mmCIF file of C-alpha atoms and ligand atoms in Angstrom:
data_model
loop_
_atom_site.group_PDB
_atom_site.id
_atom_site.type_symbol
_atom_site.label_atom_id
_atom_site.label_comp_id
_atom_site.label_asym_id
_atom_site.label_seq_id
_atom_site.Cartn_x
_atom_site.Cartn_y
_atom_site.Cartn_z
ATOM 1 C CA UNK A 27 97.930 100.161 118.342
ATOM 2 C CA UNK A 28 99.129 102.652 120.609
ATOM 3 C CA UNK A 29 103.235 102.448 119.721
ATOM 4 C CA UNK A 30 103.652 102.663 123.951
ATOM 5 C CA UNK A 31 101.703 100.132 123.738
ATOM 6 C CA UNK A 32 103.297 98.009 121.827
ATOM 7 C CA UNK A 33 106.679 98.110 122.003
ATOM 8 C CA UNK A 34 105.690 97.823 125.709
ATOM 9 C CA UNK A 35 103.512 94.439 125.149
ATOM 10 C CA UNK A 36 105.603 93.095 122.513
ATOM 11 C CA UNK A 37 109.472 93.660 124.757
ATOM 12 C CA UNK A 38 107.623 91.357 127.410
ATOM 13 C CA UNK A 39 106.230 88.609 124.784
ATOM 14 C CA UNK A 40 110.612 88.798 123.185
ATOM 15 C CA UNK A 41 110.640 85.766 125.789
ATOM 16 C CA UNK A 42 108.337 83.296 127.124
ATOM 17 C CA UNK A 43 107.990 82.505 130.455
ATOM 18 C CA UNK A 44 104.673 80.845 131.858
ATOM 19 C CA UNK A 45 105.999 78.285 129.237
ATOM 20 C CA UNK A 46 108.887 77.437 130.971
ATOM 21 C CA UNK A 47 108.039 76.079 134.124
ATOM 22 C CA UNK A 48 109.622 73.083 135.872
ATOM 23 C CA UNK A 49 106.153 71.684 136.040
ATOM 24 C CA UNK A 50 103.878 71.255 133.167
ATOM 25 C CA UNK A 51 100.534 72.203 133.854
ATOM 26 C CA UNK A 52 96.661 70.086 134.935
ATOM 27 C CA UNK A 53 100.103 66.976 135.267
ATOM 28 C CA UNK A 54 100.365 66.192 139.060
ATOM 29 C CA UNK A 55 103.700 67.520 138.763
ATOM 30 C CA UNK A 56 104.514 64.035 136.960
ATOM 31 C CA UNK A 57 105.395 65.862 133.392
ATOM 32 C CA UNK A 58 108.626 67.748 133.747
ATOM 33 C CA UNK A 59 109.649 70.455 131.353
ATOM 34 C CA UNK A 60 113.832 70.493 130.237
ATOM 35 C CA UNK A 61 114.565 73.798 131.616
ATOM 36 C CA UNK A 62 115.330 76.581 128.656
ATOM 37 C CA UNK A 63 117.537 79.240 129.916
ATOM 38 C CA UNK A 64 116.917 82.351 128.496
ATOM 39 C CA UNK A 65 119.686 82.474 125.700
ATOM 40 C CA UNK A 66 118.637 78.873 124.640
ATOM 41 C CA UNK A 67 115.262 80.215 123.733
ATOM 42 C CA UNK A 68 115.651 80.898 120.502
ATOM 43 C CA UNK A 69 115.615 78.011 117.349
ATOM 44 C CA UNK A 70 118.216 79.455 115.556
ATOM 45 C CA UNK A 71 120.845 79.289 119.129
ATOM 46 C CA UNK A 72 122.372 75.537 118.031
ATOM 47 C CA UNK A 73 121.852 73.126 120.769
ATOM 48 C CA UNK A 74 122.438 69.625 119.831
ATOM 49 C CA UNK A 75 121.139 68.196 122.892
ATOM 50 C CA UNK A 76 118.061 69.460 123.560
ATOM 51 C CA UNK A 77 116.062 66.170 123.640
ATOM 52 C CA UNK A 78 112.643 67.256 126.090
ATOM 53 C CA UNK A 79 110.414 64.811 126.876
ATOM 54 C CA UNK A 80 107.269 63.598 123.939
ATOM 55 C CA UNK A 81 103.988 64.485 125.587
ATOM 56 C CA UNK A 82 100.030 64.427 124.825
ATOM 57 C CA UNK A 83 97.849 65.053 127.510
ATOM 58 C CA UNK A 84 95.674 61.077 127.127
ATOM 59 C CA UNK A 85 92.570 62.097 126.329
ATOM 60 C CA UNK A 86 93.602 63.709 123.293
ATOM 61 C CA UNK A 87 95.123 59.932 121.527
ATOM 62 C CA UNK A 88 92.005 58.289 120.735
ATOM 63 C CA UNK A 89 91.248 57.978 117.753
ATOM 64 C CA UNK A 90 89.349 60.658 114.886
ATOM 65 C CA UNK A 91 86.566 59.616 114.987
ATOM 66 C CA UNK A 92 86.183 60.505 119.084
ATOM 67 C CA UNK A 93 87.923 63.324 118.999
ATOM 68 C CA UNK A 94 86.300 66.327 120.548
ATOM 69 C CA UNK A 95 86.019 69.264 117.483
ATOM 70 C CA UNK A 96 88.380 71.598 118.829
ATOM 71 C CA UNK A 97 91.926 68.839 118.593
ATOM 72 C CA UNK A 98 93.513 67.455 115.610
ATOM 73 C CA UNK A 99 94.159 63.496 115.378
ATOM 74 C CA UNK A 100 98.276 62.480 116.853
ATOM 75 C CA UNK A 101 99.012 61.305 114.107
ATOM 76 C CA UNK A 102 97.130 62.356 110.798
ATOM 77 C CA UNK A 103 98.301 59.577 108.241
ATOM 78 C CA UNK A 104 97.833 59.955 104.745
ATOM 79 C CA UNK A 105 95.944 63.284 105.935
ATOM 80 C CA UNK A 106 97.884 66.205 105.253
ATOM 81 C CA UNK A 107 97.011 69.801 107.627
ATOM 82 C CA UNK A 108 96.985 73.337 105.795
ATOM 83 C CA UNK A 109 99.815 74.538 108.079
ATOM 84 C CA UNK A 110 100.165 78.536 107.489
ATOM 85 C CA UNK A 111 96.325 78.118 105.515
ATOM 86 C CA UNK A 112 93.244 78.613 107.275
ATOM 87 C CA UNK A 113 92.454 74.336 106.700
ATOM 88 C CA UNK A 114 88.512 73.759 105.357
ATOM 89 C CA UNK A 115 86.980 75.226 108.834
ATOM 90 C CA UNK A 116 90.007 75.172 111.396
ATOM 91 C CA UNK A 117 92.436 79.011 111.167
ATOM 92 C CA UNK A 118 95.964 77.227 111.228
ATOM 93 C CA UNK A 119 97.587 80.985 110.250
ATOM 94 C CA UNK A 120 99.365 82.687 113.209
ATOM 95 C CA UNK A 121 99.292 85.913 114.499
ATOM 96 C CA UNK A 122 103.178 86.227 114.132
ATOM 97 C CA UNK A 123 103.764 85.228 110.712
ATOM 98 C CA UNK A 124 104.462 82.060 108.299
ATOM 99 C CA UNK A 125 105.920 79.206 111.510
ATOM 100 C CA UNK A 126 108.695 76.394 110.468
ATOM 101 C CA UNK A 127 106.948 73.959 110.115
ATOM 102 C CA UNK A 128 110.123 70.659 111.557
ATOM 103 C CA UNK A 129 109.846 67.310 110.529
ATOM 104 C CA UNK A 130 106.143 67.718 110.177
ATOM 105 C CA UNK A 131 105.089 69.082 113.244
ATOM 106 C CA UNK A 132 104.619 73.559 113.644
ATOM 107 C CA UNK A 133 107.309 74.548 115.518
ATOM 108 C CA UNK A 134 106.866 77.074 118.168
ATOM 109 C CA UNK A 135 107.775 80.983 116.499
ATOM 110 C CA UNK A 136 109.134 81.927 120.253
ATOM 111 C CA UNK A 137 111.262 79.028 120.639
ATOM 112 C CA UNK A 138 111.943 76.470 123.184
ATOM 113 C CA UNK A 139 109.404 75.111 125.983
ATOM 114 C CA UNK A 140 111.276 71.822 126.793
ATOM 115 C CA UNK A 141 108.322 70.276 125.922
ATOM 116 C CA UNK A 142 107.452 68.583 122.668
ATOM 117 C CA UNK A 143 104.280 66.972 121.514
ATOM 118 C CA UNK A 144 100.495 69.847 121.797
ATOM 119 C CA UNK A 145 100.374 68.996 125.722
ATOM 120 C CA UNK A 146 96.176 69.474 126.553
ATOM 121 C CA UNK A 147 96.355 71.357 123.637
ATOM 122 C CA UNK A 148 94.080 71.082 120.617
ATOM 123 C CA UNK A 149 95.374 71.735 117.532
ATOM 124 C CA UNK A 150 99.348 71.588 117.114
ATOM 125 C CA UNK A 151 101.014 74.458 115.782
ATOM 126 C CA UNK A 152 98.509 77.667 116.628
ATOM 127 C CA UNK A 153 95.421 77.809 119.263
ATOM 128 C CA UNK A 154 93.247 80.631 118.525
ATOM 129 C CA UNK A 155 91.408 82.502 121.672
ATOM 130 C CA UNK A 156 89.803 85.795 122.165
ATOM 131 C CA UNK A 157 89.565 88.009 124.759
ATOM 132 C CA UNK A 158 86.888 90.731 125.175
ATOM 133 C CA UNK A 159 88.315 93.187 127.796
ATOM 134 C CA UNK A 160 84.992 95.442 129.249
ATOM 135 C CA UNK A 161 86.161 97.874 131.223
ATOM 136 C CA UNK A 162 84.245 101.269 133.300
ATOM 137 C CA UNK A 163 85.282 103.789 135.163
ATOM 138 C CA UNK A 164 84.943 103.423 138.743
ATOM 139 C CA UNK A 165 82.960 105.964 140.168
ATOM 140 C CA UNK A 166 81.428 106.695 143.740
ATOM 141 C CA UNK A 167 78.039 109.168 143.564
ATOM 142 C CA UNK A 168 78.824 112.381 145.026
ATOM 143 C CA UNK A 169 77.285 114.082 147.977
ATOM 144 C CA UNK A 170 74.628 116.756 145.288
ATOM 145 C CA UNK A 171 74.166 112.750 143.844
ATOM 146 C CA UNK A 172 75.679 112.506 140.941
ATOM 147 C CA UNK A 173 78.417 110.239 140.151
ATOM 148 C CA UNK A 174 82.323 111.220 140.050
ATOM 149 C CA UNK A 175 85.382 108.996 138.820
ATOM 150 C CA UNK A 176 87.029 107.354 141.113
ATOM 151 C CA UNK A 177 90.712 108.810 141.620
ATOM 152 C CA UNK A 178 94.074 106.314 142.936
ATOM 153 C CA UNK A 179 95.387 107.937 145.871
ATOM 154 C CA UNK A 180 99.138 107.399 145.392
ATOM 155 C CA UNK A 181 98.967 108.305 141.188
ATOM 156 C CA UNK A 182 96.224 110.797 140.954
ATOM 157 C CA UNK A 183 94.811 108.587 138.209
ATOM 158 C CA UNK A 184 91.456 107.880 137.357
ATOM 159 C CA UNK A 185 90.781 104.506 138.302
ATOM 160 C CA UNK A 186 89.347 101.704 135.512
ATOM 161 C CA UNK A 187 87.560 98.451 136.427
ATOM 162 C CA UNK A 188 87.441 95.575 134.276
ATOM 163 C CA UNK A 189 85.388 92.830 134.038
ATOM 164 C CA UNK A 190 87.065 89.718 135.786
ATOM 165 C CA UNK A 191 85.803 85.692 136.251
ATOM 166 C CA UNK A 192 87.179 83.397 137.995
ATOM 167 C CA UNK A 193 88.630 80.411 135.827
ATOM 168 C CA UNK A 194 86.894 77.158 137.115
ATOM 169 C CA UNK A 195 90.030 74.355 135.656
ATOM 170 C CA UNK A 196 92.980 76.832 137.613
ATOM 171 C CA UNK A 197 90.891 78.021 140.233
ATOM 172 C CA UNK A 198 93.271 81.766 138.457
ATOM 173 C CA UNK A 199 91.196 85.464 138.188
ATOM 174 C CA UNK A 200 91.838 86.556 134.247
ATOM 175 C CA UNK A 201 89.595 87.645 131.567
ATOM 176 C CA UNK A 202 87.134 86.189 130.680
ATOM 177 C CA UNK A 203 88.141 84.524 127.359
ATOM 178 C CA UNK A 204 87.793 81.877 125.305
ATOM 179 C CA UNK A 205 89.407 78.954 122.373
ATOM 180 C CA UNK A 206 87.375 80.378 118.633
ATOM 181 C CA UNK A 207 85.472 77.142 117.996
ATOM 182 C CA UNK A 208 86.094 75.813 114.494
ATOM 183 C CA UNK A 209 84.443 77.759 111.724
ATOM 184 C CA UNK A 210 83.376 80.811 113.648
ATOM 185 C CA UNK A 211 85.344 83.434 114.109
ATOM 186 C CA UNK A 212 87.026 85.669 116.645
ATOM 187 C CA UNK A 213 84.630 88.612 116.931
ATOM 188 C CA UNK A 214 82.372 86.138 117.444
ATOM 189 C CA UNK A 215 84.348 84.361 120.147
ATOM 190 C CA UNK A 216 84.624 87.763 121.974
ATOM 191 C CA UNK A 217 80.511 87.577 122.422
ATOM 192 C CA UNK A 218 79.803 84.661 122.981
ATOM 193 C CA UNK A 219 82.432 84.080 125.808
ATOM 194 C CA UNK A 220 81.682 87.483 127.260
ATOM 195 C CA UNK A 221 77.850 85.785 127.186
ATOM 196 C CA UNK A 222 78.064 82.900 128.626
ATOM 197 C CA UNK A 223 81.395 82.862 131.388
ATOM 198 C CA UNK A 224 80.303 86.797 132.546
ATOM 199 C CA UNK A 225 76.060 86.717 131.733
ATOM 200 C CA UNK A 226 75.605 83.136 131.534
ATOM 201 C CA UNK A 227 73.794 83.201 129.088
ATOM 202 C CA UNK A 228 73.128 79.602 128.351
ATOM 203 C CA UNK A 229 71.125 79.375 132.078
ATOM 204 C CA UNK A 230 69.210 82.552 131.375
ATOM 205 C CA UNK A 231 65.774 80.286 129.978
ATOM 206 C CA UNK A 232 63.582 83.662 129.506
ATOM 207 C CA UNK A 233 63.878 84.313 125.731
ATOM 208 C CA UNK A 234 62.818 87.686 126.333
ATOM 209 C CA UNK A 235 65.711 88.341 129.146
ATOM 210 C CA UNK A 236 67.839 86.324 127.002
ATOM 211 C CA UNK A 237 67.268 88.076 123.808
ATOM 212 C CA UNK A 238 67.179 91.916 125.460
ATOM 213 C CA UNK A 239 70.901 90.359 126.973
ATOM 214 C CA UNK A 240 72.384 89.397 123.894
ATOM 215 C CA UNK A 241 71.116 92.914 122.158
ATOM 216 C CA UNK A 242 72.567 94.489 124.741
ATOM 217 C CA UNK A 243 75.861 93.156 124.381
ATOM 218 C CA UNK A 244 76.491 92.998 120.791
ATOM 219 C CA UNK A 245 75.219 96.519 120.649
ATOM 220 C CA UNK A 246 77.490 97.540 123.377
ATOM 221 C CA UNK A 247 80.339 95.149 121.487
ATOM 222 C CA UNK A 248 79.559 96.930 118.117
ATOM 223 C CA UNK A 249 80.575 100.360 119.151
ATOM 224 C CA UNK A 250 83.521 101.133 117.309
ATOM 225 C CA UNK A 251 83.352 104.410 119.214
ATOM 226 C CA UNK A 252 84.455 101.961 122.529
ATOM 227 C CA UNK A 253 86.299 98.564 121.002
ATOM 228 C CA UNK A 254 89.685 99.219 120.502
ATOM 229 C CA UNK A 255 92.391 96.475 119.567
ATOM 230 C CA UNK A 256 94.407 95.751 122.183
ATOM 231 C CA UNK A 257 96.838 92.368 121.538
ATOM 232 C CA UNK A 258 96.889 90.306 118.823
ATOM 233 C CA UNK A 259 99.324 87.085 118.579
ATOM 234 C CA UNK A 260 100.818 84.849 121.196
ATOM 235 C CA UNK A 261 100.762 84.577 124.103
ATOM 236 C CA UNK A 262 103.074 82.948 127.059
ATOM 237 C CA UNK A 263 100.896 80.110 128.195
ATOM 238 C CA UNK A 264 101.532 77.441 130.664
ATOM 239 C CA UNK A 265 100.392 75.465 128.268
ATOM 240 C CA UNK A 266 103.158 75.703 125.013
ATOM 241 C CA UNK A 267 104.884 73.252 123.907
ATOM 242 C CA UNK A 268 107.183 73.501 120.860
ATOM 243 C CA UNK A 269 104.648 72.775 118.783
ATOM 244 C CA UNK A 270 101.410 74.227 119.733
ATOM 245 C CA UNK A 271 100.825 77.375 121.460
ATOM 246 C CA UNK A 272 97.853 79.729 122.284
ATOM 247 C CA UNK A 273 97.209 83.250 120.024
ATOM 248 C CA UNK A 274 94.440 84.983 121.131
ATOM 249 C CA UNK A 275 93.140 88.397 119.873
ATOM 250 C CA UNK A 276 92.242 90.534 122.724
ATOM 251 C CA UNK A 277 89.851 94.145 122.467
ATOM 252 C CA UNK A 278 89.488 96.995 124.914
ATOM 253 C CA UNK A 279 85.039 97.787 124.766
ATOM 254 C CA UNK A 280 84.726 100.648 127.121
ATOM 255 C CA UNK A 281 81.503 102.314 128.846
ATOM 256 C CA UNK A 282 82.663 105.478 128.576
ATOM 257 C CA UNK A 283 80.124 106.793 130.801
ATOM 258 C CA UNK A 284 80.407 107.861 134.502
ATOM 259 C CA UNK A 285 77.180 106.059 135.537
ATOM 260 C CA UNK A 286 77.626 103.011 133.445
ATOM 261 C CA UNK A 287 74.514 100.326 134.667
ATOM 262 C CA UNK A 288 72.839 101.556 131.418
ATOM 263 C CA UNK A 289 75.385 100.031 129.145
ATOM 264 C CA UNK A 290 75.684 96.049 130.014
ATOM 265 C CA UNK A 291 73.883 94.124 131.991
ATOM 266 C CA UNK A 292 74.391 92.648 135.789
ATOM 267 C CA UNK A 293 77.209 89.960 136.138
ATOM 268 C CA UNK A 294 76.454 86.069 136.688
ATOM 269 C CA UNK A 295 78.950 83.421 135.970
ATOM 270 C CA UNK A 296 78.338 80.605 133.978
ATOM 271 C CA UNK A 297 79.901 77.432 131.878
ATOM 272 C CA UNK A 298 84.047 77.656 132.307
ATOM 273 C CA UNK A 299 83.796 80.592 135.139
ATOM 274 C CA UNK A 300 83.065 80.489 138.943
ATOM 275 C CA UNK A 301 82.958 84.364 139.464
ATOM 276 C CA UNK A 302 82.582 87.019 137.830
ATOM 277 C CA UNK A 303 82.671 89.916 139.000
ATOM 278 C CA UNK A 304 84.278 93.688 137.944
ATOM 279 C CA UNK A 305 87.629 94.087 139.382
ATOM 280 C CA UNK A 306 89.568 98.179 140.234
ATOM 281 C CA UNK A 307 92.891 96.983 137.310
ATOM 282 C CA UNK A 308 96.544 97.487 138.806
ATOM 283 C CA UNK A 309 99.964 95.775 138.528
ATOM 284 C CA UNK A 310 98.691 93.595 141.693
ATOM 285 C CA UNK A 311 96.533 92.909 139.692
ATOM 286 C CA UNK A 312 97.747 88.843 138.966
ATOM 287 C CA UNK A 313 96.366 87.236 136.241
ATOM 288 C CA UNK A 314 95.849 83.926 134.077
ATOM 289 C CA UNK A 315 98.347 84.015 131.359
ATOM 290 C CA UNK A 316 100.367 87.001 129.745
ATOM 291 C CA UNK A 317 96.729 89.189 130.711
ATOM 292 C CA UNK A 318 97.675 91.717 133.489
ATOM 293 C CA UNK A 319 99.981 92.676 130.409
ATOM 294 C CA UNK A 320 96.644 93.575 128.413
ATOM 295 C CA UNK A 321 94.891 95.276 131.782
ATOM 296 C CA UNK A 322 98.610 96.834 131.581
ATOM 297 C CA UNK A 323 98.169 98.072 127.611
ATOM 298 C CA UNK A 324 94.304 99.190 128.725
ATOM 299 C CA UNK A 325 95.767 101.740 131.736
ATOM 300 C CA UNK A 326 98.256 103.399 129.040
ATOM 301 C CA UNK A 327 95.445 103.200 126.222
ATOM 302 C CA UNK A 328 92.471 104.883 129.235
ATOM 303 C CA UNK A 329 94.907 107.161 130.547
ATOM 304 C CA UNK A 330 94.923 105.164 133.590
ATOM 305 C CA UNK A 331 95.727 103.809 136.941
ATOM 306 C CA UNK A 332 98.333 101.289 136.125
HETATM 307 C C1 BGC B 8 91.914 82.282 127.196
HETATM 308 C C2 BGC B 8 92.315 82.647 127.150
HETATM 309 C C3 BGC B 8 93.167 83.492 126.698
HETATM 310 C C4 BGC B 8 93.846 82.436 126.008
HETATM 311 C C5 BGC B 8 95.415 82.325 126.069
HETATM 312 C C6 BGC B 8 92.224 80.061 126.743
HETATM 313 O O1 BGC B 8 92.683 79.121 127.335
HETATM 314 O O2 BGC B 8 90.235 81.229 127.981
HETATM 315 O O3 BGC B 8 91.149 84.239 127.694
HETATM 316 O O4 BGC B 8 94.169 84.326 126.503
HETATM 317 O O5 BGC B 8 93.093 81.100 126.618
HETATM 318 O O6 BGC B 8 95.905 82.381 127.547
#
């Protein structure tokens, strides 16, 4: 990663904020977080009275046999999970290095969040996601019929657009990313999530059309000339807790040509997405979790307006 991108991003990531709100998400404001001041976020800062509420969503408290494959049991009983390792087909390693395990529970490497347990996250420790940031230049046809890249009125910098989806779970706009399935590698997740959420591949029944969409996007995602790692690590996600947290790898796939229509099929929302559209990248984009930080990093990388 370009060092300017890295340092801006890491500065923001030093103190998580979105996972220190008043209420835990998806609980109708019934679960309150202990309010953790900035200076008490790091675990090494003494806070003897710190004893936040313990909360794990009811659907994650079922017995092992009834749990979905993306979730751990609440208590492992006699089974010992392999923390900081790939545990059978579950990746319990963190991008952030070795995390502490305190009283048998992994500890959030970024510090206190004001809530113990897993909240609504499936895994104790890191929960891995992958985010494909697909971009193109914003263009318009000039008088001679050729397309030209549009620049921003204020900054005179070229305008980038990215593929945004509207999440069904919270109604927020986001990058079409998702969770890495058990046994899946994150590169496959990037492709699968994009196909599902931005191209509605699951409901494309015509075999030929389906095959052509998959081939077109796979080719595009494999092209190392257009692919750039933007982030791999912790995400300040509102669902994070003291014992369970989100991590992601975010890659930018940039359509280089001014005539971007050649690279990708038309967008069509599917799966967890209610809408899928191209959106101009700008600092005013208000997006889910750390997604606008990723876009800022992409804008810097590509020399675009932010
Ligand atoms: C989302 C990803 C996001 C991650 C961390 C996942 O649920 O699908 O897009 O980066 O959470 O916030």
